[in-house]
Short mmCIF file of C-alpha atoms (C1' of nucleotides) in Angstrom, two decimals:
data_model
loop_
_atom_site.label_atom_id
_atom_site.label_comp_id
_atom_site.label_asym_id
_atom_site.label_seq_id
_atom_site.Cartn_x
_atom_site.Cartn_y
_atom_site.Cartn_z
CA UNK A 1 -2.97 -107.89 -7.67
CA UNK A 2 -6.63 -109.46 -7.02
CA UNK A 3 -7.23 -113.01 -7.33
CA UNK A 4 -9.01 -113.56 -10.72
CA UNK A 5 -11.98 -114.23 -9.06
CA UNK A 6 -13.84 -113.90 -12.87
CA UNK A 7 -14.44 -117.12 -14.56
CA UNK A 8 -13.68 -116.36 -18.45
CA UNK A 9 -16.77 -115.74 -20.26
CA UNK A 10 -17.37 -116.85 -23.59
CA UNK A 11 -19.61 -113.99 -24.05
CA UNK A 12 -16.83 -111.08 -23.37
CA UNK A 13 -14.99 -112.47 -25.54
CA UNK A 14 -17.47 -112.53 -28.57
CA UNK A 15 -18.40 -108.91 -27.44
CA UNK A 16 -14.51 -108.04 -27.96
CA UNK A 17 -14.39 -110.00 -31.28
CA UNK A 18 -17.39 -108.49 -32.69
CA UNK A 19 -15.34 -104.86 -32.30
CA UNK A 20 -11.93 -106.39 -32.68
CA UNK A 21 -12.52 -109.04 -35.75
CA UNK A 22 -9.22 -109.28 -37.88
CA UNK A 23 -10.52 -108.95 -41.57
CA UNK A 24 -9.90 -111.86 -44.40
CA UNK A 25 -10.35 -112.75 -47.25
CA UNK A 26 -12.29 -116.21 -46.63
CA UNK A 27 -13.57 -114.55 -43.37
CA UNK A 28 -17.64 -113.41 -43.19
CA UNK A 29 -17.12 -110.88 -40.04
CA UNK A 30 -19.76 -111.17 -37.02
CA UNK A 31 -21.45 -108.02 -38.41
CA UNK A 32 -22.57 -110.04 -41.92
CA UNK A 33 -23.03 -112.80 -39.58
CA UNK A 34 -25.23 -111.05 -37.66
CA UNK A 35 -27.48 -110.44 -41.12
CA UNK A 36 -27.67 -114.24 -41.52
CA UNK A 37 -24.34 -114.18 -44.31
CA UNK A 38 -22.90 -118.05 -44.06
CA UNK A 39 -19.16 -118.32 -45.17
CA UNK A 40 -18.26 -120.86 -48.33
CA UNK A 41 -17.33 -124.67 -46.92
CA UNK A 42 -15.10 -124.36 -49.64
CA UNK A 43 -13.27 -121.30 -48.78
CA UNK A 44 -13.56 -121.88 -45.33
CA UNK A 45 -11.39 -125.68 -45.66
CA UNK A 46 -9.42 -124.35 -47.96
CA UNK A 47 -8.02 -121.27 -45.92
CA UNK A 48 -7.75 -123.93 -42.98
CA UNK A 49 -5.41 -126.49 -45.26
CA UNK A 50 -3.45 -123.53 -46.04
CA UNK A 51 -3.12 -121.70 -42.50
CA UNK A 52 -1.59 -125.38 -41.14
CA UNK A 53 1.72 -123.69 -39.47
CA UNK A 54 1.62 -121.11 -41.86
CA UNK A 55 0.83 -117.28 -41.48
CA UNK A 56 -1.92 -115.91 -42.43
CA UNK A 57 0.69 -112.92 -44.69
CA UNK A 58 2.28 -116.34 -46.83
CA UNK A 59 -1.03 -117.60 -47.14
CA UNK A 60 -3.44 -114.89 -48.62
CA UNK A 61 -1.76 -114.99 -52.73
CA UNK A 62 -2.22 -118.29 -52.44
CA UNK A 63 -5.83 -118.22 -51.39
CA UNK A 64 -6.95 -115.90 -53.54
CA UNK A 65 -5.00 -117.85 -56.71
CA UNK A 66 -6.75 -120.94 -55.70
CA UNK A 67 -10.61 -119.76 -55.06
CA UNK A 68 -9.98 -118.10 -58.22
CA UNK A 69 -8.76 -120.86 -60.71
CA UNK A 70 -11.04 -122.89 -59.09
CA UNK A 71 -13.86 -121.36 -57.51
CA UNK A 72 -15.93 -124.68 -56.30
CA UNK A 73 -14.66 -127.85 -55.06
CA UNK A 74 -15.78 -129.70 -58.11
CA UNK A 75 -13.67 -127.45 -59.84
CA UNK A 76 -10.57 -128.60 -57.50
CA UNK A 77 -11.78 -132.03 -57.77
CA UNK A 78 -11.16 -131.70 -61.72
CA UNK A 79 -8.21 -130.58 -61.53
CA UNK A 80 -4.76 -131.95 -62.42
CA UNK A 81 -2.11 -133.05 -60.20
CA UNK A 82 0.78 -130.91 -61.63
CA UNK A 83 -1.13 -127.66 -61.90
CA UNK A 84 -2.11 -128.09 -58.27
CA UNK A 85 1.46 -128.54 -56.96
CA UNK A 86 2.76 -126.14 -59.15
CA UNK A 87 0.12 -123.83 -57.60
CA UNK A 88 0.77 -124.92 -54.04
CA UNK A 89 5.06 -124.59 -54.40
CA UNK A 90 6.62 -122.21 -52.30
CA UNK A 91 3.78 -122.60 -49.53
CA UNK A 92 5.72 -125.88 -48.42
CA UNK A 93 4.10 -128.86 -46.42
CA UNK A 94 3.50 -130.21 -50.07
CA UNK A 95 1.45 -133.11 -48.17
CA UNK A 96 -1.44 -130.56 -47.73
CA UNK A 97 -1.47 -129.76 -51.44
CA UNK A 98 -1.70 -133.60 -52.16
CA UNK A 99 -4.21 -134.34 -49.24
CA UNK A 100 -6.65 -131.42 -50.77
CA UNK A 101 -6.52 -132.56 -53.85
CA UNK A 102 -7.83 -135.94 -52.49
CA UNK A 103 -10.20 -134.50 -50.45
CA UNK A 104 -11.46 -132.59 -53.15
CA UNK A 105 -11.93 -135.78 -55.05
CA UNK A 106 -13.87 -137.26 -52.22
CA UNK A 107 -16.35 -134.02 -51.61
CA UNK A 108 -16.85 -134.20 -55.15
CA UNK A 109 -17.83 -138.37 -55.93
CA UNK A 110 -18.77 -139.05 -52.56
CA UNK A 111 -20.49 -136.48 -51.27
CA UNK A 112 -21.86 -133.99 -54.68
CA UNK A 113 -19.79 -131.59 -53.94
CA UNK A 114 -21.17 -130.43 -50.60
CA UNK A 115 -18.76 -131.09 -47.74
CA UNK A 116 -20.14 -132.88 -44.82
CA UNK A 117 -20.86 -130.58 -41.81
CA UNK A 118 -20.02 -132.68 -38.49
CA UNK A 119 -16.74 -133.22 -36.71
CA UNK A 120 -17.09 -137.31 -37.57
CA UNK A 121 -17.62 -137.12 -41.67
CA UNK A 122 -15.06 -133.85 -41.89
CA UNK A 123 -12.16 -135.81 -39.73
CA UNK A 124 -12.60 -138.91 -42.20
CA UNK A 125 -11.23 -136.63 -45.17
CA UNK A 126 -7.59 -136.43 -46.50
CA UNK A 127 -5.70 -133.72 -44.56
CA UNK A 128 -8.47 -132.93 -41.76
CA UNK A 129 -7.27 -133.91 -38.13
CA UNK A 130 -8.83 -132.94 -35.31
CA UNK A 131 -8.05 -129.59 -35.31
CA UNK A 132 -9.31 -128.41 -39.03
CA UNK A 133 -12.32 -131.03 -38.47
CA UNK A 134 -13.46 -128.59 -35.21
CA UNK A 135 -12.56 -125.75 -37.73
CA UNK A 136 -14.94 -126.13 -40.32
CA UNK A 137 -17.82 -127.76 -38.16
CA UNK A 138 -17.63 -124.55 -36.19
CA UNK A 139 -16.84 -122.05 -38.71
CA UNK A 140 -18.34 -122.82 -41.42
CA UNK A 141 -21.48 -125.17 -39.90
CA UNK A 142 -21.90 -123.17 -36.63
CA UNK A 143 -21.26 -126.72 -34.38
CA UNK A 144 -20.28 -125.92 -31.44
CA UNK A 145 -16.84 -128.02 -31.74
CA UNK A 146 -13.39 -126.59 -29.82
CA UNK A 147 -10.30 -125.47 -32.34
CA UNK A 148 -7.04 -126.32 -30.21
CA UNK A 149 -4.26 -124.67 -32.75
CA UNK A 150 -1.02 -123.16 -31.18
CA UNK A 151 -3.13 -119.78 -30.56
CA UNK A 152 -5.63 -121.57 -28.56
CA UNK A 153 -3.11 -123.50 -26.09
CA UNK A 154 -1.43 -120.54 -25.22
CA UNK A 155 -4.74 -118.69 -24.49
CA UNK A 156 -5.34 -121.66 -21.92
CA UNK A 157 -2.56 -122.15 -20.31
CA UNK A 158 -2.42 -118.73 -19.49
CA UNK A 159 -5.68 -118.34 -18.57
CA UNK A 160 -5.09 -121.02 -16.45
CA UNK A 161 -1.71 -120.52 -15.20
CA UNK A 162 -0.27 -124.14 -16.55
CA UNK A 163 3.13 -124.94 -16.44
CA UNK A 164 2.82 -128.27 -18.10
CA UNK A 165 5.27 -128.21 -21.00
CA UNK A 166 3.78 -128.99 -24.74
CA UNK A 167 3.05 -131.20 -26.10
CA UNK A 168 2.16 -133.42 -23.05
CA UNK A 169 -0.14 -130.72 -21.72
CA UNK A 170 -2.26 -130.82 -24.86
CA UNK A 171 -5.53 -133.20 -23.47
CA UNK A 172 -5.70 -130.66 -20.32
CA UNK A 173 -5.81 -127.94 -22.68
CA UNK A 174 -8.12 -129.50 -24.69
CA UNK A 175 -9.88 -129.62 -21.21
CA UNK A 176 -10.06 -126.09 -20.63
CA UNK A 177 -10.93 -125.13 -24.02
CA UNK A 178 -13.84 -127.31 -24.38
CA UNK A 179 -15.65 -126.10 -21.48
CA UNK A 180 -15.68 -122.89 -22.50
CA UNK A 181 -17.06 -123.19 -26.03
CA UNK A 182 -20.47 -121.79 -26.07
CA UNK A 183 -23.69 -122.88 -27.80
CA UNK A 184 -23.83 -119.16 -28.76
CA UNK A 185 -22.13 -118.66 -31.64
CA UNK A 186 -19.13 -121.20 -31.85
CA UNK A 187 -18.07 -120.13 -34.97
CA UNK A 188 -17.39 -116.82 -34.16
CA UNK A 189 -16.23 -117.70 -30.99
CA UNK A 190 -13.65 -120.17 -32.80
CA UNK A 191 -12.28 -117.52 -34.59
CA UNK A 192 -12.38 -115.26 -31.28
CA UNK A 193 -10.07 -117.20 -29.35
CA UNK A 194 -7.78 -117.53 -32.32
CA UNK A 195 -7.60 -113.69 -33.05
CA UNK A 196 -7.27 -113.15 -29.51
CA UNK A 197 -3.65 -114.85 -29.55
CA UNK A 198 -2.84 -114.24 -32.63
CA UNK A 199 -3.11 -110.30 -31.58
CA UNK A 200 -2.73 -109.64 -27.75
CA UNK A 201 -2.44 -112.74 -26.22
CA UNK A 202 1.09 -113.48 -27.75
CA UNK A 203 4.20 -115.54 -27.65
CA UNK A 204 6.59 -112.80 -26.89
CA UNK A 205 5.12 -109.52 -25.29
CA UNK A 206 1.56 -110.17 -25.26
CA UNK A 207 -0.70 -107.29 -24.57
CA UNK A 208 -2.56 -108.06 -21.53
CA UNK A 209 -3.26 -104.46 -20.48
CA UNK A 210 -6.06 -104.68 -23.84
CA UNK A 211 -6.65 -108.14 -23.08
CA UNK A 212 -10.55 -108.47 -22.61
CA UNK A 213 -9.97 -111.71 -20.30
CA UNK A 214 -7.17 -109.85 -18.07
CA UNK A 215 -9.50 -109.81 -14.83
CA UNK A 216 -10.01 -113.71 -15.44
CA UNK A 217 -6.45 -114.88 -16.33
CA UNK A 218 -4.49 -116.48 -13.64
CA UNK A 219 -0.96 -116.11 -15.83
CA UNK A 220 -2.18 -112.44 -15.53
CA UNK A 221 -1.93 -112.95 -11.60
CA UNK A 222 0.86 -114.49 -11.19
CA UNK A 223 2.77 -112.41 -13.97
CA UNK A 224 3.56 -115.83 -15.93
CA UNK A 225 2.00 -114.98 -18.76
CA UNK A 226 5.40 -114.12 -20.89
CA UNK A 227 6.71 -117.28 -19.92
CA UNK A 228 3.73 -119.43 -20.60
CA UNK A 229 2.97 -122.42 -22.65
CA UNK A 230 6.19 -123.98 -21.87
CA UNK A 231 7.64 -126.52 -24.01
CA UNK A 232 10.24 -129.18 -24.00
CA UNK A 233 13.29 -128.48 -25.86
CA UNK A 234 13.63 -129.48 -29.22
CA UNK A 235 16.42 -131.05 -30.82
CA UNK A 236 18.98 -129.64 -32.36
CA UNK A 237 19.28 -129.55 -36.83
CA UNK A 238 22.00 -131.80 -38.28
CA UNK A 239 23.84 -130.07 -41.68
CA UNK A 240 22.80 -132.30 -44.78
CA UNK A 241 24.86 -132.07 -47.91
CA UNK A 242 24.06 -132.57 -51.35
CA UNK A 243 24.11 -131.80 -55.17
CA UNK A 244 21.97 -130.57 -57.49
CA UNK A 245 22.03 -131.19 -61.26
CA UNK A 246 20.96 -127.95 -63.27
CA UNK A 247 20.90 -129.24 -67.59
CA UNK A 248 20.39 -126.81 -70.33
CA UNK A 249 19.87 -128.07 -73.59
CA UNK A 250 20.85 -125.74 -76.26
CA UNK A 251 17.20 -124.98 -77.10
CA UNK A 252 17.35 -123.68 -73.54
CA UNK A 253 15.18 -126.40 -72.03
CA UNK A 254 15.95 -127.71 -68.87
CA UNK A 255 15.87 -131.04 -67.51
CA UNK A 256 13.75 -131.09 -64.28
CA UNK A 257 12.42 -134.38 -62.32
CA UNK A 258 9.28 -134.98 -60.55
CA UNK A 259 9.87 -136.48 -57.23
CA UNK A 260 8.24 -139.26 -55.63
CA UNK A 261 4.80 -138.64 -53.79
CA UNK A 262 5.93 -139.58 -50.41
CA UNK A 263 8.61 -138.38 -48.70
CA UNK A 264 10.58 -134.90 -48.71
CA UNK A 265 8.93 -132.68 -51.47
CA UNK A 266 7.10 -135.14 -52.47
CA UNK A 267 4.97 -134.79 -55.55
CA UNK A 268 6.99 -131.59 -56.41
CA UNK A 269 9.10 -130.70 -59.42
CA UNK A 270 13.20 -130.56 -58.63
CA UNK A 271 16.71 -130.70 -60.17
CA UNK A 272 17.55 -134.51 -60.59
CA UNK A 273 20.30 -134.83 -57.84
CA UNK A 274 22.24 -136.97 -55.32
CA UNK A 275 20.80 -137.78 -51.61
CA UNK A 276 20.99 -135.72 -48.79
CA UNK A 277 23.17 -137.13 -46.44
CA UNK A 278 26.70 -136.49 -44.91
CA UNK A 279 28.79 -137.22 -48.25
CA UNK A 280 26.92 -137.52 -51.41
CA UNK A 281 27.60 -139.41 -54.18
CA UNK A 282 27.66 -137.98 -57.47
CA UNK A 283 24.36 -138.54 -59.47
CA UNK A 284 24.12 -136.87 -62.87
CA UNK A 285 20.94 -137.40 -64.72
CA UNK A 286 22.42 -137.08 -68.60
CA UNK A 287 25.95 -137.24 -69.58
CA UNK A 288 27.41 -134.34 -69.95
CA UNK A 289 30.80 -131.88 -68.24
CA UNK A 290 29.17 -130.59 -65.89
CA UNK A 291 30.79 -127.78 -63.93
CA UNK A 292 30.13 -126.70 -60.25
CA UNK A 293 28.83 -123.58 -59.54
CA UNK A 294 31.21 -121.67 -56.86
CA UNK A 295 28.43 -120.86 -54.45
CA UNK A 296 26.35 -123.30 -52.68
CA UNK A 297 22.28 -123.28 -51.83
CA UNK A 298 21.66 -123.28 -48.35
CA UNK A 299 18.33 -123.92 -47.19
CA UNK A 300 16.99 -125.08 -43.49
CA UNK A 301 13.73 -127.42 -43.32
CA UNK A 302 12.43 -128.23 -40.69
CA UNK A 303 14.29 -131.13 -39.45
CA UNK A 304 17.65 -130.23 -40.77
CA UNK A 305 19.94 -127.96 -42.74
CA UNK A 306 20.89 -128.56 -46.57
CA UNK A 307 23.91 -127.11 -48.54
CA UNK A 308 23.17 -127.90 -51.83
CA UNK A 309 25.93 -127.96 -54.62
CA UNK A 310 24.65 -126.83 -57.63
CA UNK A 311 25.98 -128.43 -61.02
CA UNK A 312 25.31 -127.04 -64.44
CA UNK A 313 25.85 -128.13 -67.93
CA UNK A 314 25.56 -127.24 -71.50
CA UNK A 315 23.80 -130.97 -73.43
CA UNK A 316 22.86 -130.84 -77.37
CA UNK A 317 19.51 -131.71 -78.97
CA UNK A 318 20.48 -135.13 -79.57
CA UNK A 319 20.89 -136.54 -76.12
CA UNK A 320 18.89 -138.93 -73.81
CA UNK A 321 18.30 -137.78 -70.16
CA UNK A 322 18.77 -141.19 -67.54
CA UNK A 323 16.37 -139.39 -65.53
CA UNK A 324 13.44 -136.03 -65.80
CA UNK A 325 12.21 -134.82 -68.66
CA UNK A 326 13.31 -131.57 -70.21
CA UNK A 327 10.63 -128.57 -69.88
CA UNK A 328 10.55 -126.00 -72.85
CA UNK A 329 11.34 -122.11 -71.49
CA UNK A 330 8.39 -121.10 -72.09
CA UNK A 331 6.65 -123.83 -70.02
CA UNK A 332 9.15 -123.21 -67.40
CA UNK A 333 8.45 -120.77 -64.68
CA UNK A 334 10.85 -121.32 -61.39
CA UNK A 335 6.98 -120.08 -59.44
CA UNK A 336 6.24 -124.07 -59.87
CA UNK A 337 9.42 -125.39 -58.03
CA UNK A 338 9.50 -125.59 -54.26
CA UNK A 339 11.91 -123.10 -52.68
CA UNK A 340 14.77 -124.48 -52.11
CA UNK A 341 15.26 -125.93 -55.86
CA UNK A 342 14.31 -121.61 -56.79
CA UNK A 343 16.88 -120.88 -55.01
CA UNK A 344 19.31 -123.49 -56.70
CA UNK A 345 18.37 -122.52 -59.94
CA UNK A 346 19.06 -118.55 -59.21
CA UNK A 347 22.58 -119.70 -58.60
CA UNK A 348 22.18 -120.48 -61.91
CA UNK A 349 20.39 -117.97 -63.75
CA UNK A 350 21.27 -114.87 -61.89
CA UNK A 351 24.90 -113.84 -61.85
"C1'" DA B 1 4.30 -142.15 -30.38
"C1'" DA B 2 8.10 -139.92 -31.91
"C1'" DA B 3 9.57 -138.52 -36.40
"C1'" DC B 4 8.69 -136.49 -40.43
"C1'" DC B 5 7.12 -132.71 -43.28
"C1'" DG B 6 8.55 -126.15 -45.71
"C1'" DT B 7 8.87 -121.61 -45.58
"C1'" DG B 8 9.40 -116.70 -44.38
"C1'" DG B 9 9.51 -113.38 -40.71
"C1'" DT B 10 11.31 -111.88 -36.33
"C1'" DC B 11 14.14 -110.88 -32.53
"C1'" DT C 1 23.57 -116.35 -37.81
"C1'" DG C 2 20.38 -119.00 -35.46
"C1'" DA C 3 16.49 -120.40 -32.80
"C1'" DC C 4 11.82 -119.73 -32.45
"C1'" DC C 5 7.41 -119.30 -34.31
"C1'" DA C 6 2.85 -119.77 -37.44
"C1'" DA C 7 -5.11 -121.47 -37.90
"C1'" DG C 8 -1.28 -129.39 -37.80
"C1'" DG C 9 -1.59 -133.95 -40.15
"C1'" DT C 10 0.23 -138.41 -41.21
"C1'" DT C 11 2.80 -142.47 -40.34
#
DNA sequence: AAACCGTGGTC
DNA sequence: TGACCAAGGTT
């Protein structure tokens, strides 16, 4: 092995993307770049909102559902609350779904619909940190800001052979990053770096023998690259318990509750239920005999692990619901709940 | 500033 | 089965 004598170039790297450019659907590719084609602000935040720890394979249905319902952000802005999260469930982080509609709100009144173009204005908006704020500006607006997603910090700290564990290693990274980005082209060079981990520089078995900045990366040297960002441990997920409540009226409607905006699902349809905590009390929304259902939902977020009771009953016409509102089938569709209250509700509806 | 906030795929 | 991971942001 040679010492990596090679700085990284920002410019091998753009070469690489413009032969190696993944191909999406909110994506303009460096070749239509080239011609002078801009990408939509719109479609450009609104992939980034969506691709917030989330694949790009979970996230392309719901793009294309979105830009097409509502193709402008005025559009969004008009929108109701309810159709958006019933849009949004199963995507999860429901926070983003909230924060966009905000933002939407914002571009709209404040700003005529046009969204703001530097890092400064774009950071100041519901749901845009620092890392979507460098997104769009370079993306969309061609500034040269630096994106430091999860992609990006690997990409460094192998480059640069850094065993400092994440997150505390995160400003040097930053570091790194930032001196590279070029005046040439940020936002393809944004998207470069990105691709480049997403598809050879890797967490697992990362592909350095196609990897354009092999001769620069001092991971690559020192055959650290596998083993590289490291990370302190996490902690491990406590088991939650609780019950849902699953009423069908006789009509067949069933009696669903939207929960509070902040907190766990917030904003999102669900069974009425108990808390989640080690031994729930029993909570049922309308009188009725309810029975348990033998099975129990499991579901893991991402702090902890829920088993889920499920409890169904059988009310007439005539009765009051304590809490929800009963939904009519055919305005019911389990596509608006959030996952884990789809999965209750197949419990239900399945065997 | 550590904790909170979803989900589906993978190994 | 379970831990890890994915284009993070908010409080």
């Amino acid at each position: 092995m040679s010492d990596p004598r090679d700085a990284p170039e920002p410019q091998v790297l753009l070469e690489w993307y413009d032969r190696h450019a993944r191909d999406m659907p909110w994506r303009v590719g460096p070749s239509d770049r080239a011609r002078g084609v801009r990408p939509d602000p719109y479609r450009v935040w609104m992939s980034e909102i969506m691709l917030q720890q989330t694949t790009v394979a979970a996230v392309k249905s719901y793009f294309e559902a979105f830009t097409n319902r509502w193709p402008t952000v005025s559009d969004l802005a008009k929108a109701e609350d309810a159709d958006v999260m019933a849009a949004w469930a199963g995507l999860g982080y429901y926070a983003r779904a909230r924060n966009l509609l905000k933002c939407a709100r914002v571009v709209h009144t404040e700003y005529g619909g046009v969204f703001p173009e530097t890092y400064d204005a774009l950071i100041a908006l519901p749901g845009i940190g620092p890392y979507t704020a460098a997104a769009v500006a370079s993306i969309a607006f061609d500034r040269p800001e630096t994106v430091l997603d999860g992609n990006v910090e690997r990409v460094m700290a192998r480059l640069y052979d850094d065993h400092t564990p994440l997150p505390a290693a995160k400003p040097k990274l930053m570091d790194y990053a930032s001196a590279l980005t070029p005046e040439d082209r940020p936002g393809c060079y944004a998207q470069a770096v990105m691709d480049l981990g997403a598809t050879i520089c890797t967490p697992r078995n990362p592909a350095c023998g196609l990897c354009p900045w092999r001769s620069a990366c001092r991971a690559w040297t020192a055959g650290t690259a596998r083993d590289l960002p490291k990370k302190t441990p996490k902690k491990r997920k406590p088991t939650r318990f609780g019950i849902a409540y699953i009423a069908r009226r006789v009509d067949g409607a069933l009696l669903l509750e939207t929960r509070p905006d902040s907190g766990l699902l917030g904003g999102m349809l669900g069974w009425p239920g108990s808390d989640w905590n080690d031994a729930p009390e029993e909570a049922p929304p309308i009188h009725a005999e309810w029975r348990s259902i033998d099975e129990e939902a499991r579901h893991t977020f991402t702090h902890f692990h829920l088993r889920l009771t499920v409890k169904t009953a059988l009310v007439p016409m005539d009765r009051t619901p304590e809490r929800g509102r009963f939904f009519a089938v055919e305005t019911f569709d389990p596509a608006m709940l959030p996952t884990v209250m789809r999965k209750a509700f197949n419990l239900v509806s399945k065997p």
